[in-house]
Amino acid sequence: MKRDKFLQLSEKMTIMRTKLLKEKGEAYSGNDDAFENFKRNGERHGLSKYQIWSVYFGKHIDAITNAIKANPEQPVDKSEGLLGRIEDAQNYLDLLLGMLVEDDILGAKAASRLGAANSDYFTKPQEK
């Protein structure tokens, strides 16, 4: 695939993933705290929100890996489809990033790259 076509694909996937993230996020966590379902299930099971995240993320990685193992040359996920698994896995990485920023874990250098001094990045409008 030519680089320009790949970049177009990546841009289209970002648009699709953002729409999916909004739809699923609202269903799982409501409109306020984007990480509510991780926190709620963490409390329910005596785990951290990061451990809950890891379980949810791992499900998608397992499905992708199993599809590749089953057919290394042309992997197919017969339940949700590979496209959906890839979208979800990428969104889970964004969710992890958000939790790390919320908890000020990434450090100043990473926060600076993101335009975030701390968790206020998600609650206050950014100046341009």
PDB file of C-alpha atoms in Angstrom:
ATOM      1  CA  MET A   1       0.000   0.000   0.000  1.00  0.00           C
ATOM      2  CA  LYS A   2       1.303   3.410  -0.910  1.00  0.00           C
ATOM      3  CA  ARG A   3       2.038   5.728   2.018  1.00  0.00           C
ATOM      4  CA  ASP A   4      -0.556   8.323   0.962  1.00  0.00           C
ATOM      5  CA  LYS A   5      -3.266   5.652   0.774  1.00  0.00           C
ATOM      6  CA  PHE A   6      -2.242   4.335   4.179  1.00  0.00           C
ATOM      7  CA  LEU A   7      -2.443   7.836   5.683  1.00  0.00           C
ATOM      8  CA  GLN A   8      -5.906   8.294   4.153  1.00  0.00           C
ATOM      9  CA  LEU A   9      -6.946   4.965   5.668  1.00  0.00           C
ATOM     10  CA  SER A  10      -5.569   6.019   9.047  1.00  0.00           C
ATOM     11  CA  GLU A  11      -7.450   9.328   8.917  1.00  0.00           C
ATOM     12  CA  LYS A  12     -10.698   7.561   7.984  1.00  0.00           C
ATOM     13  CA  MET A  13     -10.202   5.048  10.799  1.00  0.00           C
ATOM     14  CA  THR A  14      -9.676   7.884  13.286  1.00  0.00           C
ATOM     15  CA  ILE A  15     -13.014   9.407  12.274  1.00  0.00           C
ATOM     16  CA  MET A  16     -14.758   6.034  12.518  1.00  0.00           C
ATOM     17  CA  ARG A  17     -13.115   5.219  15.854  1.00  0.00           C
ATOM     18  CA  THR A  18     -14.069   8.565  17.368  1.00  0.00           C
ATOM     19  CA  LYS A  19     -17.709   8.009  16.437  1.00  0.00           C
ATOM     20  CA  LEU A  20     -17.573   4.505  17.911  1.00  0.00           C
ATOM     21  CA  LEU A  21     -15.822   5.777  21.044  1.00  0.00           C
ATOM     22  CA  LYS A  22     -18.597   8.313  21.624  1.00  0.00           C
ATOM     23  CA  GLU A  23     -21.384   5.779  21.058  1.00  0.00           C
ATOM     24  CA  LYS A  24     -19.932   2.954  23.134  1.00  0.00           C
ATOM     25  CA  GLY A  25     -18.530   5.264  25.780  1.00  0.00           C
ATOM     26  CA  GLU A  26     -21.924   6.758  26.476  1.00  0.00           C
ATOM     27  CA  ALA A  27     -23.474   3.297  26.717  1.00  0.00           C
ATOM     28  CA  TYR A  28     -20.797   2.024  29.123  1.00  0.00           C
ATOM     29  CA  SER A  29     -20.004   5.099  31.203  1.00  0.00           C
ATOM     30  CA  GLY A  30     -22.724   7.682  30.629  1.00  0.00           C
ATOM     31  CA  ASN A  31     -22.041  11.275  29.688  1.00  0.00           C
ATOM     32  CA  ASP A  32     -19.873  12.474  32.560  1.00  0.00           C
ATOM     33  CA  ASP A  33     -16.819  10.363  33.455  1.00  0.00           C
ATOM     34  CA  ALA A  34     -15.335   8.606  30.431  1.00  0.00           C
ATOM     35  CA  PHE A  35     -13.715   6.035  32.728  1.00  0.00           C
ATOM     36  CA  GLU A  36     -16.706   5.367  34.990  1.00  0.00           C
ATOM     37  CA  ASN A  37     -17.151   1.756  33.872  1.00  0.00           C
ATOM     38  CA  PHE A  38     -13.486   0.968  34.612  1.00  0.00           C
ATOM     39  CA  LYS A  39     -13.753   2.556  38.055  1.00  0.00           C
ATOM     40  CA  ARG A  40     -17.137   0.982  38.853  1.00  0.00           C
ATOM     41  CA  ASN A  41     -16.043  -2.506  37.828  1.00  0.00           C
ATOM     42  CA  GLY A  42     -12.732  -2.031  39.615  1.00  0.00           C
ATOM     43  CA  GLU A  43     -14.577  -1.290  42.836  1.00  0.00           C
ATOM     44  CA  ARG A  44     -16.946  -4.200  42.256  1.00  0.00           C
ATOM     45  CA  HIS A  45     -14.091  -6.674  41.779  1.00  0.00           C
ATOM     46  CA  GLY A  46     -11.424  -5.176  44.042  1.00  0.00           C
ATOM     47  CA  LEU A  47      -9.188  -4.198  41.127  1.00  0.00           C
ATOM     48  CA  SER A  48      -7.771  -0.948  39.816  1.00  0.00           C
ATOM     49  CA  LYS A  49      -9.268   0.752  36.776  1.00  0.00           C
ATOM     50  CA  TYR A  50      -6.049  -0.175  34.966  1.00  0.00           C
ATOM     51  CA  GLN A  51      -6.511  -3.865  35.725  1.00  0.00           C
ATOM     52  CA  ILE A  52     -10.086  -3.696  34.437  1.00  0.00           C
ATOM     53  CA  TRP A  53      -8.800  -1.878  31.342  1.00  0.00           C
ATOM     54  CA  SER A  54      -6.245  -4.651  30.802  1.00  0.00           C
ATOM     55  CA  VAL A  55      -8.915  -7.359  30.848  1.00  0.00           C
ATOM     56  CA  TYR A  56     -11.135  -5.491  28.384  1.00  0.00           C
ATOM     57  CA  PHE A  57      -8.222  -4.638  26.089  1.00  0.00           C
ATOM     58  CA  GLY A  58      -6.871  -8.181  26.259  1.00  0.00           C
ATOM     59  CA  LYS A  59     -10.141  -9.566  24.931  1.00  0.00           C
ATOM     60  CA  HIS A  60      -9.660  -7.693  21.660  1.00  0.00           C
ATOM     61  CA  ILE A  61      -5.983  -8.590  21.379  1.00  0.00           C
ATOM     62  CA  ASP A  62      -6.828 -12.258  22.012  1.00  0.00           C
ATOM     63  CA  ALA A  63      -9.424 -12.217  19.230  1.00  0.00           C
ATOM     64  CA  ILE A  64      -7.002 -10.583  16.780  1.00  0.00           C
ATOM     65  CA  THR A  65      -4.200 -12.971  17.740  1.00  0.00           C
ATOM     66  CA  ASN A  66      -6.455 -16.015  17.447  1.00  0.00           C
ATOM     67  CA  ALA A  67      -7.628 -14.904  14.005  1.00  0.00           C
ATOM     68  CA  ILE A  68      -3.996 -14.625  12.884  1.00  0.00           C
ATOM     69  CA  LYS A  69      -3.130 -18.012  14.395  1.00  0.00           C
ATOM     70  CA  ALA A  70      -6.106 -19.668  12.700  1.00  0.00           C
ATOM     71  CA  ASN A  71      -5.283 -18.257   9.287  1.00  0.00           C
ATOM     72  CA  PRO A  72      -1.857 -16.573   9.180  1.00  0.00           C
ATOM     73  CA  GLU A  73      -2.166 -15.445   5.560  1.00  0.00           C
ATOM     74  CA  GLN A  74      -5.742 -14.116   5.699  1.00  0.00           C
ATOM     75  CA  PRO A  75      -6.906 -13.686   9.284  1.00  0.00           C
ATOM     76  CA  VAL A  76     -10.640 -13.396   9.881  1.00  0.00           C
ATOM     77  CA  ASP A  77     -12.586 -12.858  13.100  1.00  0.00           C
ATOM     78  CA  LYS A  78     -15.947 -14.524  12.581  1.00  0.00           C
ATOM     79  CA  SER A  79     -17.739 -12.968  15.544  1.00  0.00           C
ATOM     80  CA  GLU A  80     -17.266  -9.179  15.434  1.00  0.00           C
ATOM     81  CA  GLY A  81     -14.949  -8.939  12.443  1.00  0.00           C
ATOM     82  CA  LEU A  82     -11.344  -7.776  12.480  1.00  0.00           C
ATOM     83  CA  LEU A  83     -12.202  -4.185  11.646  1.00  0.00           C
ATOM     84  CA  GLY A  84     -14.325  -3.911  14.783  1.00  0.00           C
ATOM     85  CA  ARG A  85     -11.631  -5.583  16.891  1.00  0.00           C
ATOM     86  CA  ILE A  86      -8.979  -3.208  15.533  1.00  0.00           C
ATOM     87  CA  GLU A  87     -11.191  -0.163  16.154  1.00  0.00           C
ATOM     88  CA  ASP A  88     -11.883  -1.313  19.703  1.00  0.00           C
ATOM     89  CA  ALA A  89      -8.224  -2.082  20.441  1.00  0.00           C
ATOM     90  CA  GLN A  90      -7.139   1.336  19.206  1.00  0.00           C
ATOM     91  CA  ASN A  91      -9.866   3.000  21.252  1.00  0.00           C
ATOM     92  CA  TYR A  92      -8.798   1.093  24.347  1.00  0.00           C
ATOM     93  CA  LEU A  93      -5.288   2.476  23.903  1.00  0.00           C
ATOM     94  CA  ASP A  94      -6.806   5.974  23.791  1.00  0.00           C
ATOM     95  CA  LEU A  95      -8.770   5.181  26.954  1.00  0.00           C
ATOM     96  CA  LEU A  96      -5.577   4.064  28.680  1.00  0.00           C
ATOM     97  CA  LEU A  97      -3.888   7.277  27.620  1.00  0.00           C
ATOM     98  CA  GLY A  98      -6.789   9.268  29.026  1.00  0.00           C
ATOM     99  CA  MET A  99      -6.619   7.478  32.369  1.00  0.00           C
ATOM    100  CA  LEU A 100      -2.867   8.046  32.574  1.00  0.00           C
ATOM    101  CA  VAL A 101      -3.330  11.747  31.854  1.00  0.00           C
ATOM    102  CA  GLU A 102      -6.185  11.975  34.354  1.00  0.00           C
ATOM    103  CA  ASP A 103      -3.911  10.515  37.038  1.00  0.00           C
ATOM    104  CA  ASP A 104      -0.895  12.633  36.007  1.00  0.00           C
ATOM    105  CA  ILE A 105       1.192   9.505  35.465  1.00  0.00           C
ATOM    106  CA  LEU A 106       2.808  10.324  32.124  1.00  0.00           C
ATOM    107  CA  GLY A 107       5.057  13.099  33.334  1.00  0.00           C
ATOM    108  CA  ALA A 108       5.690  16.603  32.080  1.00  0.00           C
ATOM    109  CA  LYS A 109       7.343  15.667  28.775  1.00  0.00           C
ATOM    110  CA  ALA A 110       4.451  13.497  27.609  1.00  0.00           C
ATOM    111  CA  ALA A 111       1.859  15.942  28.914  1.00  0.00           C
ATOM    112  CA  SER A 112       3.575  18.714  27.004  1.00  0.00           C
ATOM    113  CA  ARG A 113       3.429  16.671  23.800  1.00  0.00           C
ATOM    114  CA  LEU A 114      -0.304  16.218  24.370  1.00  0.00           C
ATOM    115  CA  GLY A 115      -0.855  19.862  25.228  1.00  0.00           C
ATOM    116  CA  ALA A 116      -1.859  18.860  28.736  1.00  0.00           C
ATOM    117  CA  ALA A 117      -0.258  20.028  31.938  1.00  0.00           C
ATOM    118  CA  ASN A 118      -2.454  17.607  33.905  1.00  0.00           C
ATOM    119  CA  SER A 119      -5.967  16.214  33.982  1.00  0.00           C
ATOM    120  CA  ASP A 120      -7.333  19.729  33.316  1.00  0.00           C
ATOM    121  CA  TYR A 121      -6.655  18.849  29.673  1.00  0.00           C
ATOM    122  CA  PHE A 122      -9.939  16.973  29.694  1.00  0.00           C
ATOM    123  CA  THR A 123     -12.010  19.411  31.721  1.00  0.00           C
ATOM    124  CA  LYS A 124     -10.956  22.888  30.570  1.00  0.00           C
ATOM    125  CA  PRO A 125     -10.959  24.302  27.029  1.00  0.00           C
ATOM    126  CA  GLN A 126      -7.447  24.479  25.625  1.00  0.00           C
ATOM    127  CA  GLU A 127      -6.050  27.854  24.646  1.00  0.00           C
ATOM    128  CA  LYS A 128      -4.599  28.101  21.184  1.00  0.00           C
TER     129      LYS A 128
END
